[in-house]
Amino acid sequence: MISQKAKYALKALIVLAKSEPDSVQMISEIAEVQRIPKKFLEQILLDLKHQGIVISRRGKAGGYLLLKKPEQITFGEILRIIDGPVAPLPCLSRIAYRRCVDCVSEEGCEVRRVFAKVAEATRDILDRTTLADCLDATVEKMVSSITA
Amino acid sequence: MISQKAKYALKALIVLAKSEPDSVQMISEIAEVQRIPKKFLEQILLDLKHQGIVISRRGKAGGYLLLKKPEQITFGEILRIIDGPVAPLPCLSRIAYRRCVDCVSEEGCEVRRVFAKVAEATRDILDRTTLADCLDATVEKMVSSITA
DNA sequence: TTAAACTCTATCTTTCCGATAGAGTTATTC
DNA sequence: GAATAACTCTATCGGAAAGATAGAGTTTAA
C-alpha cells in the first residue's frame, strides 16, 4: 500500500501538470478540487519543493507550479520522496539498502529472490510512467506498451 | 514494503516445505535456524494454522507441518493472511475493496489507473510463485518463465 | 499597509508493528 | 501417574509512523 500522503502528492502534481504551463495554482484551490486537507497539502508541496519537483511563488497571487516538465517527473520519483524506498524488502532497496539482520545468506534467501522480481516489475512501471502519461487518453497505450 | 512478520512467515513455511513430508518441525527449531524470535513465531504459525496453511501436533515430539503441498501454497496467499491486501491502493484490492473517500471519480482517477498496472504485475508474480519454487535451483527458470 | 498567499515547526491522536509475558492445554515418556 | 516438552491463547507494551491540525512567521501584490 502506498500512503495517503503519496496519493495526495501525485494527485496534486497531476493538477499542476494539467494546468497551463507557467501558471501558478494555489494550495487552497488544489486542496478543494482534490479533496485534500489543506494544511496537509501544504506540507506535501513543501516537501516536493525541497526536492526540486515544484517551485512556489509567495505572497498574493502566489501558488505552485512544476519545476520540470511533466514528461520528466516519474511516479517512482515522487513515491521515493514521500514514502521512501519502493522496494518490498530493505535488502532490495537501491536508495536505502539495508541488510536483513535475520538473514543468514543474502544470496541463498528464497524470499529475497522472489521479491526481487516483484521489485523489478514494479520499478518497470513506476520509473517509466510520468505525469505526462496522465494528461490524456494516451495513457492506456503508454502503459500497455510498457507491460507488453 | 512487506512486514517483518510476513517475511518470517514465508521463511518458516519454506523450512517446512524443505523438510521431509509429514515430519513435524518444532517452533524452537525453526526459530533458531531462521533467527526468528520464538514467541513471535508462535503467533505467526498459529495464524497460519487458523487459515489452514499448516497443522500442528501438540505435546512432546510435537511441531508443525504443511497442510497442503508446497505447490499449492502461493506467496500471495501467505502475504494476504499476514499483511492483508496486496494492492497498492484500497480501491484496487480484491479481498478488501474500499472506495477512496477523496476520489471524485474512480474511473477518471489517473493514480488508480497507473497503480492498477502495478497491482497486476505484482499479483502475476506473487500468485503464481509457490513454496515449491523455493525448493531447488529451478527457481530461476520458474520465475523467469512467468515474467517472460 | 493590508490582505492573501506560502513557510516552518510543533504537536496531537490513532493505529500498527514487532515483540514479550505468562497462564493454560495436550501428549509423550519413564 | 508425574514430569516434561511441546503447542495455545490472550493480553500487553514500547516505539514508530501515519494522518492531520495549529499557529506564528514571512513575503508579495495591490
mmCIF file of C-alpha atoms (C1' of nucleotides) in Angstrom:
data_model
loop_
_atom_site.group_PDB
_atom_site.id
_atom_site.type_symbol
_atom_site.label_atom_id
_atom_site.label_comp_id
_atom_site.label_asym_id
_atom_site.label_seq_id
_atom_site.Cartn_x
_atom_site.Cartn_y
_atom_site.Cartn_z
ATOM 1 C CA MET A 1 0.000 0.000 0.000
ATOM 2 C CA ILE A 2 1.196 3.485 -0.796
ATOM 3 C CA SER A 3 0.467 6.136 1.790
ATOM 4 C CA GLN A 4 -2.371 8.566 1.629
ATOM 5 C CA LYS A 5 0.262 11.273 1.560
ATOM 6 C CA ALA A 6 1.835 9.863 -1.600
ATOM 7 C CA LYS A 7 -1.526 9.617 -3.263
ATOM 8 C CA TYR A 8 -2.235 13.249 -2.410
ATOM 9 C CA ALA A 9 1.155 14.250 -3.771
ATOM 10 C CA LEU A 10 0.552 12.527 -7.088
ATOM 11 C CA LYS A 11 -2.916 13.991 -7.418
ATOM 12 C CA ALA A 12 -1.663 17.471 -6.694
ATOM 13 C CA LEU A 13 1.117 17.103 -9.231
ATOM 14 C CA ILE A 14 -1.314 15.892 -11.843
ATOM 15 C CA VAL A 15 -3.368 19.018 -11.264
ATOM 16 C CA LEU A 16 -0.272 21.107 -11.843
ATOM 17 C CA ALA A 17 0.617 19.102 -14.920
ATOM 18 C CA LYS A 18 -2.830 19.650 -16.342
ATOM 19 C CA SER A 19 -2.893 23.385 -15.792
ATOM 20 C CA GLU A 20 -1.369 25.928 -18.130
ATOM 21 C CA PRO A 21 2.425 25.773 -18.173
ATOM 22 C CA ASP A 22 3.898 28.609 -16.095
ATOM 23 C CA SER A 23 0.604 29.360 -14.413
ATOM 24 C CA VAL A 24 0.534 29.063 -10.645
ATOM 25 C CA GLN A 25 -2.052 27.071 -8.711
ATOM 26 C CA MET A 26 -2.959 27.893 -5.165
ATOM 27 C CA ILE A 27 -2.743 25.284 -2.451
ATOM 28 C CA SER A 28 -6.297 26.023 -1.413
ATOM 29 C CA GLU A 29 -7.510 25.555 -4.971
ATOM 30 C CA ILE A 30 -5.793 22.205 -5.381
ATOM 31 C CA ALA A 31 -6.914 21.095 -1.942
ATOM 32 C CA GLU A 32 -10.513 21.823 -2.718
ATOM 33 C CA VAL A 33 -10.609 20.230 -6.145
ATOM 34 C CA GLN A 34 -8.865 17.058 -4.979
ATOM 35 C CA ARG A 35 -10.416 16.993 -1.508
ATOM 36 C CA ILE A 36 -7.090 17.096 0.274
ATOM 37 C CA PRO A 37 -6.811 18.614 3.770
ATOM 38 C CA LYS A 38 -5.265 21.983 3.048
ATOM 39 C CA LYS A 39 -2.698 22.074 5.832
ATOM 40 C CA PHE A 40 -1.595 18.581 4.983
ATOM 41 C CA LEU A 41 -1.158 19.533 1.362
ATOM 42 C CA GLU A 42 0.982 22.478 2.418
ATOM 43 C CA GLN A 43 3.477 20.088 3.941
ATOM 44 C CA ILE A 44 3.435 17.837 0.936
ATOM 45 C CA LEU A 45 4.061 20.604 -1.555
ATOM 46 C CA LEU A 46 6.795 21.975 0.654
ATOM 47 C CA ASP A 47 8.496 18.582 0.577
ATOM 48 C CA LEU A 48 8.178 18.459 -3.183
ATOM 49 C CA LYS A 49 9.620 21.943 -3.400
ATOM 50 C CA HIS A 50 12.619 21.000 -1.290
ATOM 51 C CA GLN A 51 13.212 18.078 -3.589
ATOM 52 C CA GLY A 52 13.122 20.229 -6.685
ATOM 53 C CA ILE A 53 9.884 18.963 -8.157
ATOM 54 C CA VAL A 54 7.893 22.170 -7.904
ATOM 55 C CA ILE A 55 8.558 25.809 -7.215
ATOM 56 C CA SER A 56 6.412 28.306 -5.409
ATOM 57 C CA ARG A 57 5.551 31.946 -5.592
ATOM 58 C CA ARG A 58 4.757 33.580 -2.315
ATOM 59 C CA GLY A 59 2.500 36.449 -1.441
ATOM 60 C CA LYS A 60 -0.745 37.458 -3.009
ATOM 61 C CA ALA A 61 -1.372 35.729 -6.319
ATOM 62 C CA GLY A 62 1.174 33.142 -5.253
ATOM 63 C CA GLY A 63 0.962 29.406 -5.690
ATOM 64 C CA TYR A 64 2.773 26.398 -7.056
ATOM 65 C CA LEU A 65 3.946 25.225 -10.426
ATOM 66 C CA LEU A 66 6.020 22.384 -11.790
ATOM 67 C CA LEU A 67 9.748 22.934 -11.959
ATOM 68 C CA LYS A 68 10.273 20.211 -14.523
ATOM 69 C CA LYS A 69 8.198 19.148 -17.467
ATOM 70 C CA PRO A 70 5.526 16.517 -16.837
ATOM 71 C CA GLU A 71 7.450 14.082 -19.030
ATOM 72 C CA GLN A 72 10.392 14.380 -16.697
ATOM 73 C CA ILE A 73 8.575 13.574 -13.477
ATOM 74 C CA THR A 74 8.046 9.879 -12.792
ATOM 75 C CA PHE A 75 5.724 8.208 -10.339
ATOM 76 C CA GLY A 76 8.656 6.376 -8.827
ATOM 77 C CA GLU A 77 10.493 9.584 -8.116
ATOM 78 C CA ILE A 78 7.556 11.051 -6.221
ATOM 79 C CA LEU A 79 6.913 7.867 -4.300
ATOM 80 C CA ARG A 80 10.502 7.738 -3.137
ATOM 81 C CA ILE A 81 10.330 11.328 -1.934
ATOM 82 C CA ILE A 82 7.142 10.846 0.027
ATOM 83 C CA ASP A 83 7.104 7.214 1.086
ATOM 84 C CA GLY A 84 10.731 6.244 0.858
ATOM 85 C CA PRO A 85 12.030 3.132 -0.898
ATOM 86 C CA VAL A 86 9.820 1.416 -3.426
ATOM 87 C CA ALA A 87 11.392 -1.947 -2.657
ATOM 88 C CA PRO A 88 9.352 -4.666 -0.920
ATOM 89 C CA LEU A 89 12.315 -5.583 1.308
ATOM 90 C CA PRO A 90 15.054 -3.379 2.788
ATOM 91 C CA CYS A 91 17.670 -5.619 1.209
ATOM 92 C CA LEU A 92 16.211 -4.866 -2.227
ATOM 93 C CA SER A 93 16.256 -1.108 -1.999
ATOM 94 C CA ARG A 94 18.585 0.847 -4.209
ATOM 95 C CA ILE A 95 18.285 4.150 -2.423
ATOM 96 C CA ALA A 96 18.240 2.768 1.124
ATOM 97 C CA TYR A 97 19.771 -0.680 1.110
ATOM 98 C CA ARG A 98 19.829 -2.370 4.478
ATOM 99 C CA ARG A 99 20.902 -5.903 5.112
ATOM 100 C CA CYS A 100 18.314 -8.063 6.853
ATOM 101 C CA VAL A 101 19.650 -8.809 10.315
ATOM 102 C CA ASP A 102 17.865 -12.144 10.368
ATOM 103 C CA CYS A 103 19.243 -13.260 7.035
ATOM 104 C CA VAL A 104 21.987 -15.842 7.154
ATOM 105 C CA SER A 105 22.850 -15.636 3.474
ATOM 106 C CA GLU A 106 21.518 -12.992 1.178
ATOM 107 C CA GLU A 107 22.248 -14.924 -1.974
ATOM 108 C CA GLY A 108 20.543 -18.003 -0.650
ATOM 109 C CA CYS A 109 17.439 -16.194 0.515
ATOM 110 C CA GLU A 110 14.451 -17.550 -1.383
ATOM 111 C CA VAL A 111 12.156 -14.819 -0.161
ATOM 112 C CA ARG A 112 14.529 -12.208 -1.449
ATOM 113 C CA ARG A 113 14.777 -13.912 -4.811
ATOM 114 C CA VAL A 114 11.034 -13.859 -5.334
ATOM 115 C CA PHE A 115 10.581 -10.292 -4.220
ATOM 116 C CA ALA A 116 13.433 -9.154 -6.410
ATOM 117 C CA LYS A 117 11.160 -10.000 -9.327
ATOM 118 C CA VAL A 118 8.353 -8.018 -7.760
ATOM 119 C CA ALA A 119 10.632 -5.048 -7.252
ATOM 120 C CA GLU A 120 11.788 -5.215 -10.829
ATOM 121 C CA ALA A 121 8.292 -5.364 -12.230
ATOM 122 C CA THR A 122 7.146 -2.523 -10.014
ATOM 123 C CA ARG A 123 10.039 -0.265 -10.948
ATOM 124 C CA ASP A 124 9.499 -1.068 -14.565
ATOM 125 C CA ILE A 125 6.145 0.620 -14.330
ATOM 126 C CA LEU A 126 6.726 3.354 -11.779
ATOM 127 C CA ASP A 127 10.003 4.624 -13.152
ATOM 128 C CA ARG A 128 8.702 4.745 -16.685
ATOM 129 C CA THR A 129 5.338 6.319 -16.055
ATOM 130 C CA THR A 130 5.395 10.091 -15.898
ATOM 131 C CA LEU A 131 2.909 12.799 -15.147
ATOM 132 C CA ALA A 132 2.605 13.358 -18.859
ATOM 133 C CA ASP A 133 1.081 9.916 -19.165
ATOM 134 C CA CYS A 134 -1.824 11.196 -17.089
ATOM 135 C CA LEU A 135 -2.696 14.094 -19.318
ATOM 136 C CA ASP A 136 -4.954 12.492 -21.872
ATOM 137 C CA ALA A 137 -6.262 9.313 -23.385
ATOM 138 C CA THR A 138 -2.865 8.144 -24.471
ATOM 139 C CA VAL A 139 -2.446 6.658 -21.040
ATOM 140 C CA GLU A 140 -3.782 3.284 -21.980
ATOM 141 C CA LYS A 141 -1.446 2.986 -24.909
ATOM 142 C CA MET A 142 1.551 4.144 -22.947
ATOM 143 C CA VAL A 143 1.143 1.812 -20.038
ATOM 144 C CA SER A 144 0.211 -1.195 -22.075
ATOM 145 C CA SER A 145 3.235 -0.683 -24.275
ATOM 146 C CA ILE A 146 5.405 -0.867 -21.196
ATOM 147 C CA THR A 147 3.946 -4.083 -19.917
ATOM 148 C CA ALA A 148 3.647 -5.726 -23.310
ATOM 149 C CA MET B 1 7.462 -2.986 1.958
ATOM 150 C CA ILE B 2 6.211 -6.268 3.286
ATOM 151 C CA SER B 3 6.199 -6.635 7.038
ATOM 152 C CA GLN B 4 8.837 -8.423 9.017
ATOM 153 C CA LYS B 5 6.080 -10.751 10.135
ATOM 154 C CA ALA B 6 5.275 -11.765 6.574
ATOM 155 C CA LYS B 7 8.915 -12.374 5.846
ATOM 156 C CA TYR B 8 9.165 -14.577 8.917
ATOM 157 C CA ALA B 9 6.061 -16.453 7.844
ATOM 158 C CA LEU B 10 7.443 -17.171 4.405
ATOM 159 C CA LYS B 11 10.789 -18.251 5.776
ATOM 160 C CA ALA B 12 9.167 -20.580 8.259
ATOM 161 C CA LEU B 13 6.978 -22.105 5.578
ATOM 162 C CA ILE B 14 9.968 -22.642 3.346
ATOM 163 C CA VAL B 15 11.633 -24.532 6.152
ATOM 164 C CA LEU B 16 8.561 -26.746 6.420
ATOM 165 C CA ALA B 17 8.465 -27.207 2.671
ATOM 166 C CA LYS B 18 12.090 -28.260 2.647
ATOM 167 C CA SER B 19 11.773 -30.790 5.427
ATOM 168 C CA GLU B 20 10.599 -34.349 4.965
ATOM 169 C CA PRO B 21 6.912 -34.529 4.083
ATOM 170 C CA ASP B 22 4.835 -35.500 7.122
ATOM 171 C CA SER B 23 7.666 -34.798 9.509
ATOM 172 C CA VAL B 24 6.997 -32.182 12.165
ATOM 173 C CA GLN B 25 9.259 -29.255 12.878
ATOM 174 C CA MET B 26 9.378 -27.578 16.249
ATOM 175 C CA ILE B 27 8.800 -23.858 16.591
ATOM 176 C CA SER B 28 12.012 -23.530 18.537
ATOM 177 C CA GLU B 29 13.953 -25.320 15.824
ATOM 178 C CA ILE B 30 12.590 -23.098 13.061
ATOM 179 C CA ALA B 31 13.070 -20.009 15.183
ATOM 180 C CA GLU B 32 16.699 -20.806 15.767
ATOM 181 C CA VAL B 33 17.587 -21.710 12.205
ATOM 182 C CA GLN B 34 15.891 -18.647 10.725
ATOM 183 C CA ARG B 35 16.707 -16.310 13.610
ATOM 184 C CA ILE B 36 13.096 -15.505 14.346
ATOM 185 C CA PRO B 37 12.003 -14.500 17.877
ATOM 186 C CA LYS B 38 10.376 -17.655 19.150
ATOM 187 C CA LYS B 39 7.306 -16.171 20.782
ATOM 188 C CA PHE B 40 6.670 -14.084 17.710
ATOM 189 C CA LEU B 41 6.911 -17.122 15.505
ATOM 190 C CA GLU B 42 4.371 -18.891 17.707
ATOM 191 C CA GLN B 43 1.810 -16.260 16.828
ATOM 192 C CA ILE B 44 2.634 -16.415 13.171
ATOM 193 C CA LEU B 45 2.302 -20.167 12.938
ATOM 194 C CA LEU B 46 -0.914 -20.010 14.906
ATOM 195 C CA ASP B 47 -2.295 -17.557 12.370
ATOM 196 C CA LEU B 48 -1.236 -19.820 9.544
ATOM 197 C CA LYS B 49 -2.859 -22.748 11.284
ATOM 198 C CA HIS B 50 -6.142 -20.901 11.652
ATOM 199 C CA GLN B 51 -6.048 -20.157 7.952
ATOM 200 C CA GLY B 52 -5.495 -23.766 7.026
ATOM 201 C CA ILE B 53 -1.941 -23.473 5.789
ATOM 202 C CA VAL B 54 -0.267 -25.664 8.403
ATOM 203 C CA ILE B 55 -1.321 -28.072 11.091
ATOM 204 C CA SER B 56 0.238 -28.715 14.450
ATOM 205 C CA ARG B 57 0.886 -31.607 16.762
ATOM 206 C CA ARG B 58 0.952 -30.768 20.426
ATOM 207 C CA GLY B 59 2.825 -32.293 23.292
ATOM 208 C CA LYS B 60 6.221 -33.828 23.355
ATOM 209 C CA ALA B 61 7.543 -34.560 19.872
ATOM 210 C CA GLY B 62 5.012 -32.051 18.588
ATOM 211 C CA GLY B 63 5.566 -29.377 15.989
ATOM 212 C CA TYR B 64 4.259 -28.026 12.739
ATOM 213 C CA LEU B 65 3.859 -29.342 9.234
ATOM 214 C CA LEU B 66 2.310 -28.149 5.998
ATOM 215 C CA LEU B 67 -1.337 -28.960 5.475
ATOM 216 C CA LYS B 68 -1.129 -28.511 1.735
ATOM 217 C CA LYS B 69 1.564 -29.387 -0.726
ATOM 218 C CA PRO B 70 4.251 -26.770 -1.381
ATOM 219 C CA GLU B 71 2.976 -26.425 -4.950
ATOM 220 C CA GLN B 72 -0.383 -25.372 -3.595
ATOM 221 C CA ILE B 73 0.807 -22.579 -1.331
ATOM 222 C CA THR B 74 1.446 -19.275 -3.043
ATOM 223 C CA PHE B 75 3.353 -16.274 -1.795
ATOM 224 C CA GLY B 76 0.319 -14.105 -2.420
ATOM 225 C CA GLU B 77 -1.860 -16.277 -0.232
ATOM 226 C CA ILE B 78 0.521 -16.002 2.706
ATOM 227 C CA LEU B 79 1.014 -12.283 2.272
ATOM 228 C CA ARG B 80 -2.726 -11.707 2.335
ATOM 229 C CA ILE B 81 -3.061 -13.703 5.537
ATOM 230 C CA ILE B 82 -0.298 -11.886 7.341
ATOM 231 C CA ASP B 83 -0.215 -8.395 5.851
ATOM 232 C CA GLY B 84 -3.647 -8.070 4.340
ATOM 233 C CA PRO B 85 -4.340 -6.840 0.813
ATOM 234 C CA VAL B 86 -1.542 -6.966 -1.720
ATOM 235 C CA ALA B 87 -2.977 -3.975 -3.591
ATOM 236 C CA PRO B 88 -1.157 -0.638 -3.568
ATOM 237 C CA LEU B 89 -4.430 1.258 -3.066
ATOM 238 C CA PRO B 90 -7.559 0.290 -1.138
ATOM 239 C CA CYS B 91 -9.631 0.839 -4.255
ATOM 240 C CA LEU B 92 -7.573 -1.803 -6.063
ATOM 241 C CA SER B 93 -7.931 -4.574 -3.522
ATOM 242 C CA ARG B 94 -9.904 -7.648 -4.431
ATOM 243 C CA ILE B 95 -10.192 -9.034 -0.937
ATOM 244 C CA ALA B 96 -10.778 -5.731 0.844
ATOM 245 C CA TYR B 97 -12.028 -3.188 -1.645
ATOM 246 C CA ARG B 98 -12.642 0.251 -0.190
ATOM 247 C CA ARG B 99 -13.559 3.287 -2.156
ATOM 248 C CA CYS B 100 -11.217 6.244 -1.678
ATOM 249 C CA VAL B 101 -13.163 8.915 0.158
ATOM 250 C CA ASP B 102 -11.210 11.642 -1.547
ATOM 251 C CA CYS B 103 -11.789 10.311 -5.032
ATOM 252 C CA VAL B 104 -14.337 12.163 -7.121
ATOM 253 C CA SER B 105 -14.436 9.621 -9.917
ATOM 254 C CA GLU B 106 -12.853 6.227 -9.691
ATOM 255 C CA GLU B 107 -12.793 5.677 -13.427
ATOM 256 C CA GLY B 108 -11.180 9.021 -14.050
ATOM 257 C CA CYS B 109 -8.512 8.594 -11.395
ATOM 258 C CA GLU B 110 -5.123 8.644 -13.074
ATOM 259 C CA VAL B 111 -3.323 7.480 -9.967
ATOM 260 C CA ARG B 112 -5.553 4.471 -9.768
ATOM 261 C CA ARG B 113 -5.002 3.661 -13.406
ATOM 262 C CA VAL B 114 -1.239 3.555 -13.013
ATOM 263 C CA PHE B 115 -1.278 1.544 -9.844
ATOM 264 C CA ALA B 116 -3.704 -0.926 -11.343
ATOM 265 C CA LYS B 117 -0.840 -1.939 -13.590
ATOM 266 C CA VAL B 118 1.450 -2.282 -10.616
ATOM 267 C CA ALA B 119 -1.088 -4.426 -8.822
ATOM 268 C CA GLU B 120 -1.492 -6.644 -11.850
ATOM 269 C CA ALA B 121 2.221 -7.154 -12.286
ATOM 270 C CA THR B 122 2.684 -7.871 -8.607
ATOM 271 C CA ARG B 123 -0.122 -10.411 -8.467
ATOM 272 C CA ASP B 124 1.196 -12.026 -11.580
ATOM 273 C CA ILE B 125 4.289 -12.935 -9.652
ATOM 274 C CA LEU B 126 3.015 -13.489 -6.143
ATOM 275 C CA ASP B 127 0.001 -15.567 -7.029
ATOM 276 C CA ARG B 128 1.980 -17.801 -9.339
ATOM 277 C CA THR B 129 5.019 -18.376 -7.190
ATOM 278 C CA THR B 130 4.655 -21.201 -4.703
ATOM 279 C CA LEU B 131 6.733 -22.642 -1.925
ATOM 280 C CA ALA B 132 7.732 -25.398 -4.307
ATOM 281 C CA ASP B 133 9.537 -22.815 -6.379
ATOM 282 C CA CYS B 134 11.862 -22.303 -3.435
ATOM 283 C CA LEU B 135 12.943 -25.877 -3.097
ATOM 284 C CA ASP B 136 15.783 -26.086 -5.580
ATOM 285 C CA ALA B 137 17.615 -24.446 -8.418
ATOM 286 C CA THR B 138 14.605 -24.478 -10.688
ATOM 287 C CA VAL B 139 13.581 -21.226 -9.117
ATOM 288 C CA GLU B 140 15.293 -19.108 -11.698
ATOM 289 C CA LYS B 141 13.663 -20.926 -14.543
ATOM 290 C CA MET B 142 10.241 -20.808 -12.953
ATOM 291 C CA VAL B 143 10.173 -17.151 -12.159
ATOM 292 C CA SER B 144 11.730 -16.001 -15.376
ATOM 293 C CA SER B 145 9.219 -18.033 -17.354
ATOM 294 C CA ILE B 146 6.478 -16.112 -15.632
ATOM 295 C CA THR B 147 7.855 -12.716 -16.384
ATOM 296 C CA ALA B 148 8.986 -13.562 -19.882
ATOM 297 C "C1'" DT C 1 -0.347 48.970 4.783
ATOM 298 C "C1'" DT C 2 -3.200 45.332 4.358
ATOM 299 C "C1'" DA C 3 -4.704 41.050 2.689
ATOM 300 C "C1'" DA C 4 -3.682 36.845 0.770
ATOM 301 C "C1'" DA C 5 -0.632 33.730 -0.171
ATOM 302 C "C1'" DC C 6 3.333 30.456 1.160
ATOM 303 C "C1'" DT C 7 6.841 28.750 5.241
ATOM 304 C "C1'" DC C 8 8.106 26.389 9.033
ATOM 305 C "C1'" DT C 9 7.976 23.856 13.320
ATOM 306 C "C1'" DA C 10 5.449 21.748 16.768
ATOM 307 C "C1'" DT C 11 2.097 18.857 18.363
ATOM 308 C "C1'" DC C 12 -1.697 15.591 18.640
ATOM 309 C "C1'" DT C 13 -4.261 11.337 18.093
ATOM 310 C "C1'" DT C 14 -4.655 6.954 16.411
ATOM 311 C "C1'" DT C 15 -3.053 2.887 14.560
ATOM 312 C "C1'" DC C 16 0.199 -0.566 13.608
ATOM 313 C "C1'" DC C 17 4.464 -3.191 14.137
ATOM 314 C "C1'" DG C 18 7.432 -6.063 16.443
ATOM 315 C "C1'" DA C 19 7.986 -8.305 20.365
ATOM 316 C "C1'" DT C 20 7.367 -10.217 25.097
ATOM 317 C "C1'" DA C 21 4.782 -12.408 29.047
ATOM 318 C "C1'" DG C 22 2.520 -15.807 31.197
ATOM 319 C "C1'" DA C 23 -1.013 -18.931 32.293
ATOM 320 C "C1'" DG C 24 -3.143 -22.793 30.037
ATOM 321 C "C1'" DT C 25 -3.643 -27.354 27.414
ATOM 322 C "C1'" DT C 26 -2.038 -31.649 25.341
ATOM 323 C "C1'" DA C 27 0.701 -35.622 24.663
ATOM 324 C "C1'" DT C 28 4.787 -38.468 25.404
ATOM 325 C "C1'" DT C 29 7.839 -40.923 28.246
ATOM 326 C "C1'" DC C 30 9.599 -43.151 32.080
ATOM 327 C "C1'" DG D 1 0.769 -41.053 37.033
ATOM 328 C "C1'" DA D 2 4.040 -37.471 37.309
ATOM 329 C "C1'" DA D 3 7.283 -34.903 34.872
ATOM 330 C "C1'" DT D 4 8.413 -32.767 30.840
ATOM 331 C "C1'" DA D 5 8.275 -30.733 26.440
ATOM 332 C "C1'" DA D 6 5.708 -29.154 23.170
ATOM 333 C "C1'" DC D 7 1.795 -26.055 21.264
ATOM 334 C "C1'" DT D 8 -2.372 -22.473 22.514
ATOM 335 C "C1'" DC D 9 -4.241 -18.365 23.551
ATOM 336 C "C1'" DT D 10 -4.898 -13.711 25.227
ATOM 337 C "C1'" DA D 11 -3.015 -9.644 26.974
ATOM 338 C "C1'" DT D 12 0.017 -6.106 26.900
ATOM 339 C "C1'" DC D 13 3.807 -2.950 25.861
ATOM 340 C "C1'" DG D 14 7.072 0.414 23.738
ATOM 341 C "C1'" DG D 15 8.114 2.764 19.803
ATOM 342 C "C1'" DA D 16 7.340 4.411 15.334
ATOM 343 C "C1'" DA D 17 4.676 6.049 11.742
ATOM 344 C "C1'" DA D 18 0.511 7.899 9.573
ATOM 345 C "C1'" DG D 19 -2.650 11.427 9.059
ATOM 346 C "C1'" DA D 20 -3.841 15.579 10.318
ATOM 347 C "C1'" DT D 21 -4.186 20.174 12.730
ATOM 348 C "C1'" DA D 22 -2.392 24.591 14.846
ATOM 349 C "C1'" DG D 23 -0.361 28.733 14.820
ATOM 350 C "C1'" DA D 24 3.094 32.126 14.474
ATOM 351 C "C1'" DG D 25 6.028 33.917 10.830
ATOM 352 C "C1'" DT D 26 7.351 35.750 6.142
ATOM 353 C "C1'" DT D 27 6.646 37.511 1.522
ATOM 354 C "C1'" DT D 28 4.446 39.978 -2.161
ATOM 355 C "C1'" DA D 29 0.889 42.409 -4.902
ATOM 356 C "C1'" DA D 30 -2.233 45.839 -4.978
#
